[in-house]
GROMACS .gro file of C-alpha atoms in nm:
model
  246
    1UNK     CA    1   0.000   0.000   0.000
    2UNK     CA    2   0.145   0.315  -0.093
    3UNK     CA    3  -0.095   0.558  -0.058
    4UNK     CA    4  -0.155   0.687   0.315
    5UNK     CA    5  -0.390   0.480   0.553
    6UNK     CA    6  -0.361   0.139   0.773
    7UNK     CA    7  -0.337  -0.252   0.643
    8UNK     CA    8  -0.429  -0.527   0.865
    9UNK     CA    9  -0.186  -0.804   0.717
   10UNK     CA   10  -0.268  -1.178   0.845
   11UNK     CA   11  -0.387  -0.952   1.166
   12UNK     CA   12  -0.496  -1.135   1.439
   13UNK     CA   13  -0.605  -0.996   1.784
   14UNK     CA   14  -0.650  -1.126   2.087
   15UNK     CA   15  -0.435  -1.183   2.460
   16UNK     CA   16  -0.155  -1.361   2.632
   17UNK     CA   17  -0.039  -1.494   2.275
   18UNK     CA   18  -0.385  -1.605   2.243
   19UNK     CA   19  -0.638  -1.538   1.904
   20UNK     CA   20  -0.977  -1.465   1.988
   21UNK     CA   21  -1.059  -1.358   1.594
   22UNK     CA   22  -0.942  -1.554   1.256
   23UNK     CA   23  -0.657  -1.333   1.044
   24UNK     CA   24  -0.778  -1.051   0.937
   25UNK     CA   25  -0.654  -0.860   0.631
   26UNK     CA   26  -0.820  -0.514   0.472
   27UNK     CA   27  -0.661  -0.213   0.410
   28UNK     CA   28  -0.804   0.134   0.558
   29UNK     CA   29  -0.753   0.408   0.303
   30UNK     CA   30  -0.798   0.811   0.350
   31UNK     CA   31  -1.141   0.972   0.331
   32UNK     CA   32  -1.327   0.612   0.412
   33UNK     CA   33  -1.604   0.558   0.629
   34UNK     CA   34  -1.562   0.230   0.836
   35UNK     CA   35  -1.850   0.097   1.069
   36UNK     CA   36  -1.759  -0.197   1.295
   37UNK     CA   37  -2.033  -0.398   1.443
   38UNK     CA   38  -2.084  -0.704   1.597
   39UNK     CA   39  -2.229  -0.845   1.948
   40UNK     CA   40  -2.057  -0.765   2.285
   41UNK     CA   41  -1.790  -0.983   2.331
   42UNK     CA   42  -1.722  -1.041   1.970
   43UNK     CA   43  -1.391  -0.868   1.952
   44UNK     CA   44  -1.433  -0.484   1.805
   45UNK     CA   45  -1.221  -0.308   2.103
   46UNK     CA   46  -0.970  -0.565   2.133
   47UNK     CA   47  -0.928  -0.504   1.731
   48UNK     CA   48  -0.937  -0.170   1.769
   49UNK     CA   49  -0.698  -0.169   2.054
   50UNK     CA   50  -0.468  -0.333   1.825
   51UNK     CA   51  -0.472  -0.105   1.533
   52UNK     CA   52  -0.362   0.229   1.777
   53UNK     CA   53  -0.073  -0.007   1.883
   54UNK     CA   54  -0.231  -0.052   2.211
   55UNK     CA   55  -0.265  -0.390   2.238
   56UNK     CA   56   0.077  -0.629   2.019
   57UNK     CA   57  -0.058  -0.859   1.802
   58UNK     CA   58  -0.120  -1.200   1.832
   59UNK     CA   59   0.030  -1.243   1.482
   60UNK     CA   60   0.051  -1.093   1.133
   61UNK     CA   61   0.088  -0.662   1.146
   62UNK     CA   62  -0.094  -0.363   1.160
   63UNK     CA   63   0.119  -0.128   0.876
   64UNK     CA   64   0.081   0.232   0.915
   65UNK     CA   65   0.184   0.431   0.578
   66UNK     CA   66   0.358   0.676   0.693
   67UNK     CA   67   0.473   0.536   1.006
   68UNK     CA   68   0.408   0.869   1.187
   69UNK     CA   69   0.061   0.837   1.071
   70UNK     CA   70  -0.168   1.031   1.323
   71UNK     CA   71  -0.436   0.919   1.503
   72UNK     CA   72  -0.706   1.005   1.703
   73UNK     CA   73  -0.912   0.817   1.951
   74UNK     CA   74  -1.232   0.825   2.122
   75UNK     CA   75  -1.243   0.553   2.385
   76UNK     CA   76  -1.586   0.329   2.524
   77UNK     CA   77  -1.525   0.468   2.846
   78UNK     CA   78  -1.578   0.875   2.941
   79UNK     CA   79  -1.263   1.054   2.753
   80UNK     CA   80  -1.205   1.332   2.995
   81UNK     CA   81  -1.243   1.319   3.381
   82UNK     CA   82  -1.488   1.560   3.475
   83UNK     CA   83  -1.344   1.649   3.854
   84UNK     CA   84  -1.081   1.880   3.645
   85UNK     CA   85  -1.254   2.215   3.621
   86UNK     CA   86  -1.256   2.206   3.255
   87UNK     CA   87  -1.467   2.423   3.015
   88UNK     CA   88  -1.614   2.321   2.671
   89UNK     CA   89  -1.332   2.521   2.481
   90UNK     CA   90  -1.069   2.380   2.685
   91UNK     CA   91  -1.172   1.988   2.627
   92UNK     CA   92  -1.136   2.135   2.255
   93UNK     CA   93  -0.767   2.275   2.306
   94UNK     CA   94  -0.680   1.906   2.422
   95UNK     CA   95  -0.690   1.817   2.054
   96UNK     CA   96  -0.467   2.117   1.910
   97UNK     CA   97  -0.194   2.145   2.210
   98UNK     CA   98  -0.028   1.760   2.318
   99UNK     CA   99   0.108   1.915   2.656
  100UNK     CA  100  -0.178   2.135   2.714
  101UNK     CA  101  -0.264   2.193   3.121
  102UNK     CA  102  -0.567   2.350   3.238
  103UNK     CA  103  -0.312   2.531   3.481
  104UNK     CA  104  -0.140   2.667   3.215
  105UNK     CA  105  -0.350   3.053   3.120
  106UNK     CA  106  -0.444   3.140   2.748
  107UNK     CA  107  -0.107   3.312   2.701
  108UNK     CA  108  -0.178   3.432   2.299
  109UNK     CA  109  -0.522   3.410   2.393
  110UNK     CA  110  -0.792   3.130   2.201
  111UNK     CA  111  -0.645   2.977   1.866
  112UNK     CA  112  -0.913   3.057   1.599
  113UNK     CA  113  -0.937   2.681   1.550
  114UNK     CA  114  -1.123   2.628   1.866
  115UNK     CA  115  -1.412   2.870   1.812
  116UNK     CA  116  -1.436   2.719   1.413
  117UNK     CA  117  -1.446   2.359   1.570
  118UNK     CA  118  -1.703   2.486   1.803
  119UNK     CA  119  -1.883   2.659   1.541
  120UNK     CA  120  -1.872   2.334   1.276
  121UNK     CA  121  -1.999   2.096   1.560
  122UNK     CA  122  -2.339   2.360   1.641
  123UNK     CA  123  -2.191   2.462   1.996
  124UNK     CA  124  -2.020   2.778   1.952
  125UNK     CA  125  -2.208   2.953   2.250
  126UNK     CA  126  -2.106   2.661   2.500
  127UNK     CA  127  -1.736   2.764   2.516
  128UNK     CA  128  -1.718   2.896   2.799
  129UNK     CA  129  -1.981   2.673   2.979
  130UNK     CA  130  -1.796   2.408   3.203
  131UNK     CA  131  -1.777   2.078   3.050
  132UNK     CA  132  -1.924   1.882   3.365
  133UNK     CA  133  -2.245   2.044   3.301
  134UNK     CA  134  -2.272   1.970   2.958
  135UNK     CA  135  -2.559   1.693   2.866
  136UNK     CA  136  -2.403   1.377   2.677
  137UNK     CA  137  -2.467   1.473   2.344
  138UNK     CA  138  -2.299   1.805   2.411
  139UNK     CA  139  -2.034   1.648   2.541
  140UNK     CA  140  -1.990   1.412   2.229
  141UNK     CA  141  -2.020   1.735   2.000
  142UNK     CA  142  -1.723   1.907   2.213
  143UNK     CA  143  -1.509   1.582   2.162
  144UNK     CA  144  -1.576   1.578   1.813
  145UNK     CA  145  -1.460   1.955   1.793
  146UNK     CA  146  -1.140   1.802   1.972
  147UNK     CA  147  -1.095   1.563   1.722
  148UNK     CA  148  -1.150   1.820   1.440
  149UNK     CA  149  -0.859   2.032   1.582
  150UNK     CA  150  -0.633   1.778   1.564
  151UNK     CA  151  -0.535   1.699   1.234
  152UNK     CA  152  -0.579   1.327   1.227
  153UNK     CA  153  -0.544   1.124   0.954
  154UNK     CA  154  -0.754   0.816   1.110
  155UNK     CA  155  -1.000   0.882   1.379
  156UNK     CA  156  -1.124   0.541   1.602
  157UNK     CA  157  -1.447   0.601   1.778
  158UNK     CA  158  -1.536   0.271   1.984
  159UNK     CA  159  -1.888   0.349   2.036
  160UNK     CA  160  -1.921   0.675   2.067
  161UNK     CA  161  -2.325   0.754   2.034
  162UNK     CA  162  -2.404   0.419   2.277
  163UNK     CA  163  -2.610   0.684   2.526
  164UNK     CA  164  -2.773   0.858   2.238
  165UNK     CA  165  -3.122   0.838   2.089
  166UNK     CA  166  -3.205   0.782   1.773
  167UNK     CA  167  -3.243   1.127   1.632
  168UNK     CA  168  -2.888   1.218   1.822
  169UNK     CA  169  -2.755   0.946   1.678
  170UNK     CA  170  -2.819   1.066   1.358
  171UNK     CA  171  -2.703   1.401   1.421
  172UNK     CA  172  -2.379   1.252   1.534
  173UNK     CA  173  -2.299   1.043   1.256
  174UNK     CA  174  -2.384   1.349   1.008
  175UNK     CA  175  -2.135   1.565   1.222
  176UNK     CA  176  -1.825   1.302   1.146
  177UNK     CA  177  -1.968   1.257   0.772
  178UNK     CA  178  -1.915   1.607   0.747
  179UNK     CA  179  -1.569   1.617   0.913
  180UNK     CA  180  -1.430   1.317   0.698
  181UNK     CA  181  -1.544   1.539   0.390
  182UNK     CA  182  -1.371   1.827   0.466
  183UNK     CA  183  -1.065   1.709   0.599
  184UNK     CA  184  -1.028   1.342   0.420
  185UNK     CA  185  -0.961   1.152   0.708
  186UNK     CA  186  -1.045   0.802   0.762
  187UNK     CA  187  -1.336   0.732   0.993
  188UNK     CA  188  -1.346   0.400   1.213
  189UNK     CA  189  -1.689   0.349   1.446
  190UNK     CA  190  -1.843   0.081   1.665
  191UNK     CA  191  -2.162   0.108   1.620
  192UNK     CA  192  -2.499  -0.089   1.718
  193UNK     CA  193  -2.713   0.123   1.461
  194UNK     CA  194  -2.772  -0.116   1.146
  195UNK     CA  195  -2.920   0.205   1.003
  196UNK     CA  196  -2.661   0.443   1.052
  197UNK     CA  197  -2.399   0.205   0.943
  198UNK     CA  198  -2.588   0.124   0.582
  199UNK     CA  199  -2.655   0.548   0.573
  200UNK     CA  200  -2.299   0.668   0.667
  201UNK     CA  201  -2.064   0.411   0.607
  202UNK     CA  202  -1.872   0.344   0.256
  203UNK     CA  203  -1.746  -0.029   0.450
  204UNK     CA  204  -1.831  -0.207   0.706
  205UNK     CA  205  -1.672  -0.524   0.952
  206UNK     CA  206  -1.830  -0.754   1.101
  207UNK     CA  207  -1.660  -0.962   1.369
  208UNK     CA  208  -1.798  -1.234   1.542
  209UNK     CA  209  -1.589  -1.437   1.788
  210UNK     CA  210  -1.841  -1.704   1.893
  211UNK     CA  211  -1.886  -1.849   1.493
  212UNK     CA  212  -1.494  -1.686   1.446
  213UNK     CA  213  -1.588  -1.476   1.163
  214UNK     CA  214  -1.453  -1.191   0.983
  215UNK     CA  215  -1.652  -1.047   0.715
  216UNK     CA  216  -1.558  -0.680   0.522
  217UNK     CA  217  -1.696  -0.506   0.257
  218UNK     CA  218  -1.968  -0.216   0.132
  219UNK     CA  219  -2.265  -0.267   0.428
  220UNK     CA  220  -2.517  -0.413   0.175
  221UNK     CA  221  -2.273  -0.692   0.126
  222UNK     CA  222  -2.160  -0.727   0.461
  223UNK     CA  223  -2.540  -0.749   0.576
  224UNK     CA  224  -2.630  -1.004   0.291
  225UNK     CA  225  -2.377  -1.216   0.436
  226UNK     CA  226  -2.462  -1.544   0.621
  227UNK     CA  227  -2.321  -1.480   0.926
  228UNK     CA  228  -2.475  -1.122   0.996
  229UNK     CA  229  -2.844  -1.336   0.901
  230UNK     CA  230  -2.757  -1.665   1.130
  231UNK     CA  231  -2.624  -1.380   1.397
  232UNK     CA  232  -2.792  -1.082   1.401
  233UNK     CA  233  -3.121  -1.121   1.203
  234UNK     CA  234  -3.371  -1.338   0.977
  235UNK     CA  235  -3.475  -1.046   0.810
  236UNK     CA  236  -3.351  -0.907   0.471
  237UNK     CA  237  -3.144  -0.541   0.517
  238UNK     CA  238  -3.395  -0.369   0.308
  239UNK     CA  239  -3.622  -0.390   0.630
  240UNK     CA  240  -3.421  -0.306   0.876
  241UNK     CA  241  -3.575   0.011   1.064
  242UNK     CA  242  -3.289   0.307   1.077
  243UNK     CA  243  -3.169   0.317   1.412
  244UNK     CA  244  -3.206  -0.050   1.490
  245UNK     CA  245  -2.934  -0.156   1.701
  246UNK     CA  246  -2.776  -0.488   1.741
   0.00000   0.00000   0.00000
């Protein structure tokens, strides 16, 4: 692969020297949309875990072209502790300054790229409310303003809409649509939301530990295959309600 982006060659994930999915192999190019679903349990952190060089393989490689490829991550878990008296624009700065500290002050006052990533992600006025007070899906649009400061070239979002409703979830996904258009990174996602993934996503992964399948591809195919039927549902993708969640 020569142009920029990730390759999972003969990949395979799992602990202790131990494979919990087959080899996987599919290459991750700029400006794609990736959605990765499967059940709980089935192996989509541990995967991703492994492709940020968080977790060694098992076997095979993760190949980043360039090596200094840059990533950024949004974690399962809550990405910023909320005892630090943090506001809204300073979660933001997190993405543009590596060794920023909320006890540092604005010297050269507020990079311009703050209030535009505020602005692009429809919570310009919340700068300057404290972050702690935010409600979830604020919070999520203030971490995607992080991410959109940063200059990635890959951004990995392990479920980042799970506390979202359906109309939020929507929202969300149109917000990093929007940011992989303008800025041509690649997008990664765990998501539950059949609907989202077949509305946003250009490929899609499917990993399922129990039945130790690895299926990639556009969504339609990916959701026409057998395993996502015997798995996840009887019912042809055509009728699958947006939002559904598996």
């Amino acid at each position: 692969m020569s142009d920029p982006g990730l390759r999972c060659k003969a990949l395979e994930v799992g602990y202790l020297g131990k494979a919990i999915l087959p080899k996987i192999d599919l290459e991750i190019r700029p400006g794609e949309f990736w959605a990765v679903i499967g059940r709980n349990g089935s192996g989509k952190t541990t995967w991703l875990r492994t492709l940020l060089g968080l977790l060694p393989p098992v076997a095979g490689a993760v190949v980043r072209t360039p090596p200094q490829l840059r990533f950024s991550y949004l974690p399962q878990r809550k990405a910023i502790d909320e005892l630090y008296p943090l506001f809204a624009r300073d979660v933001v700065r997190m993405g543009l300054e590596r060794n920023w500290s909320f006890l540092r002050p604005r010297l050269n006052g507020e990079p311009p790229e703050v209030e535009q990533a505020l602005a692009e992600m429809g919570v310009a006025d919340l700068g300057d409310t404290p972050y702690r007070k935010l409600s979830e899906g604020q919070k999520q649009r203030v971490l995607f303003a992080r991410l959109a400061v940063s200059h990635a070239q890959v951004a990995v979002l392990d479920e980042p809409t799970s506390a979202m409703d359906k109309v939020a979830e929507h929202e969300a996904f149109q917000l990093l649509d929007g940011l992989r258009q303008r800025q041509g990174l690649a997008i990664v996602i765990v998501s539950h939301f059949l609907g989202m993934v077949e509305q946003f996503a250009d490929r899609a992964l499917l990993l399922d530990r129990d039945t130790q399948s690895v299926v990639s591809g556009p969504p339609h195919e990916v959701f026409s295959h057998e395993t996502f039927h015997r798995r996840f549902s009887e019912r042809p993708p055509a009728i699958v309600e947006e939002g559904e969640h598996v």
